Short mmCIF file of C-alpha atoms in Angstrom, two decimals:
data_model
loop_
_atom_site.label_atom_id
_atom_site.label_comp_id
_atom_site.label_asym_id
_atom_site.label_seq_id
_atom_site.Cartn_x
_atom_site.Cartn_y
_atom_site.Cartn_z
CA UNK A 1156 0.05 0.02 -0.03
CA UNK A 1157 1.45 3.41 -1.02
CA UNK A 1158 1.29 6.02 1.65
CA UNK A 1159 1.88 9.66 0.93
CA UNK A 1160 1.50 12.92 2.84
CA UNK A 1161 -1.40 15.16 2.89
CA UNK A 1162 -1.03 18.86 4.04
CA UNK A 1163 -3.40 21.48 5.32
CA UNK A 1164 -2.54 25.05 6.13
CA UNK A 1165 -4.16 28.52 6.11
CA UNK A 1166 -3.31 30.63 3.07
CA UNK A 1167 -1.34 33.73 4.30
CA UNK A 1168 -2.84 36.91 2.79
CA UNK A 1169 -6.10 35.27 1.85
CA UNK A 1170 -8.20 35.54 4.94
CA UNK A 1171 -10.06 32.41 6.22
CA UNK A 1172 -9.03 30.20 3.23
CA UNK A 1173 -7.35 26.87 4.01
CA UNK A 1174 -5.51 24.79 1.39
CA UNK A 1175 -5.43 20.91 1.35
CA UNK A 1176 -2.81 19.48 -0.85
CA UNK A 1177 -1.18 15.99 -1.35
CA UNK A 1178 2.39 15.37 -2.43
CA UNK A 1179 2.15 12.90 -5.30
CA UNK A 1180 5.87 12.49 -6.00
CA UNK A 1181 6.04 9.06 -4.64
CA UNK A 1182 3.26 8.10 -7.10
CA UNK A 1183 5.33 9.06 -10.06
CA UNK A 1184 3.50 12.25 -10.69
CA UNK A 1185 5.04 15.75 -10.67
CA UNK A 1186 4.00 18.34 -8.16
CA UNK A 1187 0.83 17.90 -5.99
CA UNK A 1188 -3.00 17.98 -6.19
CA UNK A 1189 -4.78 20.55 -4.08
CA UNK A 1190 -8.19 21.72 -2.84
CA UNK A 1191 -9.04 25.19 -1.40
CA UNK A 1192 -11.73 25.40 1.25
CA UNK A 1193 -14.15 28.39 1.35
CA UNK A 1194 -13.15 31.05 3.73
CA UNK A 1195 -14.29 30.44 7.34
CA UNK A 1196 -13.44 31.34 10.96
CA UNK A 1197 -11.89 28.01 11.70
CA UNK A 1198 -10.03 25.11 10.06
CA UNK A 1199 -12.16 22.74 8.03
CA UNK A 1200 -13.43 19.75 10.08
CA UNK A 1201 -11.82 16.26 9.77
CA UNK A 1202 -15.03 15.14 7.98
CA UNK A 1203 -14.58 18.02 5.46
CA UNK A 1204 -10.95 17.24 4.96
CA UNK A 1205 -11.81 13.60 4.21
CA UNK A 1206 -14.42 14.43 1.72
CA UNK A 1207 -12.06 16.88 0.02
CA UNK A 1208 -9.39 14.22 -0.06
CA UNK A 1209 -11.92 11.80 -1.72
CA UNK A 1210 -12.44 14.33 -4.54
CA UNK A 1211 -8.67 14.31 -5.05
CA UNK A 1212 -8.56 10.53 -5.20
CA UNK A 1213 -7.18 9.73 -1.61
CA UNK A 1214 -8.38 8.12 1.49
CA UNK A 1215 -6.96 7.82 5.14
CA UNK A 1216 -4.00 5.43 5.09
CA UNK A 1217 -5.51 3.51 8.08
CA UNK A 1218 -9.36 3.53 7.99
CA UNK A 1219 -9.67 2.01 11.48
CA UNK A 1220 -8.74 5.17 13.47
CA UNK A 1221 -9.64 7.40 10.62
CA UNK A 1222 -7.66 10.40 9.47
CA UNK A 1223 -5.10 11.42 12.06
CA UNK A 1224 -3.54 14.81 11.76
CA UNK A 1225 -0.34 16.05 13.16
CA UNK A 1226 0.18 19.71 13.59
CA UNK A 1227 3.38 21.88 13.44
CA UNK A 1228 3.67 25.57 14.21
CA UNK A 1229 5.93 27.53 11.90
CA UNK A 1230 6.96 31.23 12.56
CA UNK A 1231 5.62 33.55 9.93
CA UNK A 1232 8.27 34.75 7.49
CA UNK A 1233 7.04 38.27 8.18
CA UNK A 1234 8.01 38.00 11.75
CA UNK A 1235 4.48 38.35 13.03
CA UNK A 1236 3.15 35.34 14.92
CA UNK A 1237 3.04 31.94 13.41
CA UNK A 1238 0.97 29.59 11.20
CA UNK A 1239 0.25 25.97 11.51
CA UNK A 1240 0.64 23.10 8.98
CA UNK A 1241 -1.28 19.87 9.37
CA UNK A 1242 0.06 16.50 8.11
CA UNK A 1243 -1.69 13.24 7.54
CA UNK A 1244 -0.92 9.83 5.86
CA UNK A 1245 -3.24 9.03 2.98
CA UNK A 1246 -3.30 6.51 0.19
CA UNK A 1247 -4.83 6.47 -3.32
CA UNK A 1248 -8.47 5.32 -3.33
CA UNK A 1249 -7.68 3.15 -6.37
CA UNK A 1250 -5.67 0.82 -4.12
CA UNK A 1251 -8.88 0.05 -2.07
CA UNK A 1252 -10.62 -1.03 -5.29
CA UNK A 1253 -8.43 -3.71 -6.39
CA UNK A 1254 -5.83 -1.70 -8.33
CA UNK A 1255 -2.28 -2.75 -7.89
CA UNK A 1256 -0.49 -0.87 -5.22
CA UNK A 1257 2.69 1.12 -6.23
CA UNK A 1258 5.54 -0.44 -4.25
CA UNK A 1259 7.52 1.86 -2.04
CA UNK A 1260 10.72 0.43 -0.63
CA UNK A 1261 12.52 1.67 2.45
CA UNK A 1262 15.51 2.62 0.48
CA UNK A 1263 16.18 6.30 0.23
CA UNK A 1264 15.40 8.08 -3.01
CA UNK A 1265 17.75 10.83 -4.26
CA UNK A 1266 15.27 12.34 -6.71
CA UNK A 1267 12.71 14.65 -5.30
CA UNK A 1268 9.92 16.42 -7.22
CA UNK A 1269 8.32 19.36 -5.24
CA UNK A 1270 5.25 21.36 -5.29
CA UNK A 1271 4.95 25.20 -5.31
CA UNK A 1272 5.16 26.78 -1.90
CA UNK A 1273 1.75 26.35 -0.27
CA UNK A 1274 1.63 29.91 1.14
CA UNK A 1275 3.23 33.24 1.03
CA UNK A 1276 5.18 34.25 -2.07
CA UNK A 1277 5.20 31.50 -4.71
CA UNK A 1278 6.68 30.82 -8.17
CA UNK A 1279 10.09 31.34 -9.74
CA UNK A 1280 12.50 34.07 -8.76
CA UNK A 1281 13.60 36.41 -11.57
CA UNK A 1282 17.29 35.96 -12.37
CA UNK A 1283 18.01 39.59 -11.81
CA UNK A 1284 16.71 39.30 -8.17
CA UNK A 1285 18.86 36.31 -7.15
CA UNK A 1286 21.88 38.21 -6.06
CA UNK A 1287 19.78 40.50 -3.87
CA UNK A 1288 17.64 37.83 -2.36
CA UNK A 1289 20.30 35.04 -1.89
CA UNK A 1290 23.78 36.51 -2.56
CA UNK A 1291 26.13 36.93 -5.56
CA UNK A 1292 26.92 33.16 -5.66
CA UNK A 1293 23.17 32.58 -6.78
CA UNK A 1294 23.38 35.16 -9.66
CA UNK A 1295 24.81 32.76 -12.30
CA UNK A 1296 22.62 29.74 -11.25
CA UNK A 1297 20.21 30.27 -14.23
CA UNK A 1298 23.22 29.94 -16.52
CA UNK A 1299 23.63 26.44 -15.34
CA UNK A 1300 20.09 25.60 -16.22
CA UNK A 1301 18.83 25.88 -12.74
CA UNK A 1302 15.66 27.61 -11.46
CA UNK A 1303 15.07 29.12 -8.06
CA UNK A 1304 11.56 29.21 -6.59
CA UNK A 1305 10.15 31.00 -3.60
CA UNK A 1306 9.05 28.63 -0.65
CA UNK A 1307 11.16 26.03 1.09
CA UNK A 1308 10.24 22.38 1.45
CA UNK A 1309 10.36 22.46 5.29
CA UNK A 1310 9.82 26.07 6.04
CA UNK A 1311 6.89 26.58 3.67
CA UNK A 1312 7.05 30.32 3.22
CA UNK A 1313 8.22 32.93 0.92
CA UNK A 1314 11.48 33.79 2.84
CA UNK A 1315 12.96 30.33 1.92
CA UNK A 1316 13.92 29.01 -1.46
CA UNK A 1317 14.27 25.83 -3.61
CA UNK A 1318 16.77 25.17 -6.29
CA UNK A 1319 15.53 23.02 -9.18
CA UNK A 1320 17.13 21.16 -12.12
CA UNK A 1321 14.03 20.86 -14.29
CA UNK A 1322 11.56 19.22 -11.92
CA UNK A 1323 14.23 17.86 -9.66
CA UNK A 1324 15.03 19.45 -6.39
CA UNK A 1325 18.72 19.68 -5.88
CA UNK A 1326 18.82 22.10 -2.81
CA UNK A 1327 16.76 24.27 -0.54
CA UNK A 1328 17.18 26.88 2.26
CA UNK A 1329 15.67 26.71 5.66
CA UNK A 1330 15.68 29.05 8.58
CA UNK A 1331 18.76 29.04 10.78
CA UNK A 1332 18.76 31.53 13.52
CA UNK A 1333 18.14 35.00 12.08
CA UNK A 1334 19.35 33.93 8.69
CA UNK A 1335 18.92 30.78 6.35
CA UNK A 1336 21.07 27.68 5.62
CA UNK A 1337 21.41 26.03 2.31
CA UNK A 1338 21.15 22.36 2.09
CA UNK A 1339 22.02 19.82 -0.72
CA UNK A 1340 19.43 17.17 -1.13
CA UNK A 1341 20.80 13.65 -0.63
CA UNK A 1342 17.69 11.54 -0.13
CA UNK A 1343 13.92 11.67 0.19
CA UNK A 1344 12.16 9.62 2.99
CA UNK A 1345 9.00 7.49 2.57
CA UNK A 1346 6.74 10.43 3.23
CA UNK A 1347 8.28 12.37 0.24
CA UNK A 1348 10.12 14.77 2.43
CA UNK A 1349 13.84 15.55 1.38
CA UNK A 1350 16.85 15.46 3.63
CA UNK A 1351 19.51 17.84 2.80
CA UNK A 1352 23.21 18.13 3.89
CA UNK A 1353 23.81 21.46 5.40
CA UNK A 1354 26.65 23.51 3.79
CA UNK A 1355 28.61 26.22 5.46
CA UNK A 1356 27.92 28.74 2.73
CA UNK A 1357 25.85 29.20 -0.44
CA UNK A 1358 27.34 27.20 -3.14
CA UNK A 1359 28.70 28.59 -6.36
CA UNK A 1360 27.43 25.58 -8.16
CA UNK A 1361 24.42 23.58 -6.59
CA UNK A 1362 24.94 20.78 -8.90
CA UNK A 1363 28.61 20.30 -7.68
CA UNK A 1364 27.49 20.74 -4.07
CA UNK A 1365 24.95 18.05 -4.44
CA UNK A 1366 27.38 15.64 -6.16
CA UNK A 1367 29.83 16.06 -3.45
CA UNK A 1368 27.16 15.79 -0.72
CA UNK A 1369 26.00 12.47 -2.12
CA UNK A 1370 29.49 11.10 -2.24
CA UNK A 1371 29.91 12.03 1.34
CA UNK A 1372 26.47 10.78 2.54
CA UNK A 1373 26.08 7.45 0.48
CA UNK A 1374 28.19 4.40 0.48
CA UNK A 1375 30.08 3.63 -2.80
CA UNK A 1376 27.95 0.43 -3.13
CA UNK A 1377 24.70 2.45 -3.14
CA UNK A 1378 23.18 2.53 -6.59
CA UNK A 1379 22.68 6.35 -6.21
CA UNK A 1380 26.30 7.04 -5.42
CA UNK A 1381 27.82 9.29 -8.05
CA UNK A 1382 30.69 7.54 -9.87
CA UNK A 1383 33.66 9.47 -10.83
CA UNK A 1384 34.54 13.23 -10.48
CA UNK A 1385 31.98 15.96 -10.98
CA UNK A 1386 31.79 17.23 -14.50
CA UNK A 1387 30.78 20.93 -14.50
CA UNK A 1388 27.78 21.80 -16.63
CA UNK A 1389 28.55 24.11 -19.47
CA UNK A 1390 26.89 27.42 -18.78
CA UNK A 1391 24.16 28.35 -21.07
CA UNK A 1392 25.23 30.67 -23.83
CA UNK A 1393 28.82 29.31 -23.76
CA UNK A 1394 27.93 27.02 -26.62
CA UNK A 1395 25.49 27.39 -29.56
CA UNK A 1396 21.95 26.28 -28.94
CA UNK A 1397 19.38 24.71 -31.41
CA UNK A 1398 19.69 21.98 -34.00
CA UNK A 1399 23.26 22.92 -34.87
CA UNK A 1400 24.39 22.13 -31.32
CA UNK A 1401 26.25 18.87 -30.85
#
């Protein structure tokens, strides 16, 4: 039986609206599916969440106790109070109707596909803003074919960032004291949450940083262990593009 995580949180800046979303990366789908509840004075009831999950194609992972939610309080990135994020294990409804389950092994996965930030500022960061928001090291990341998006994967707010190579997460930032810390992704747990090796500073090349972190974190016998030295990616614009490129 495939178990994935469902999340629930209030939408910052949209009074009274709560968003429910399910991380579908472990099901081989990119991103997530989501449902917004109409504005109200309180969080949607457990019954309302369960009904919304059903419309998205999911049911409680364990029907015996029903849907059990775990809540985490996260400081607001604006520095005013805090918000909460609920988490619950769910499974595809199709699996309860005789469809074959998607096997999920306990071995770590080093490829992570992530959703947009669930609240706060979302979407890609303009290349011209990277140096100001993150530092001069980040200014040339787009030339390496990398995209930076608002919103962390652990600190779900607009003050944190994710670094993507296509749809794959290669690094992210998270709150560290009064600042932020960069982490290179080395594996993803069964719940679809990435683990990142902390770096002492923002990397010049996030791909190199991840390559070295994987070699440090994994055993050489692990199938995800990078073989050989890191080969730098040629910056875009350094070679011709289009059909003539070889």
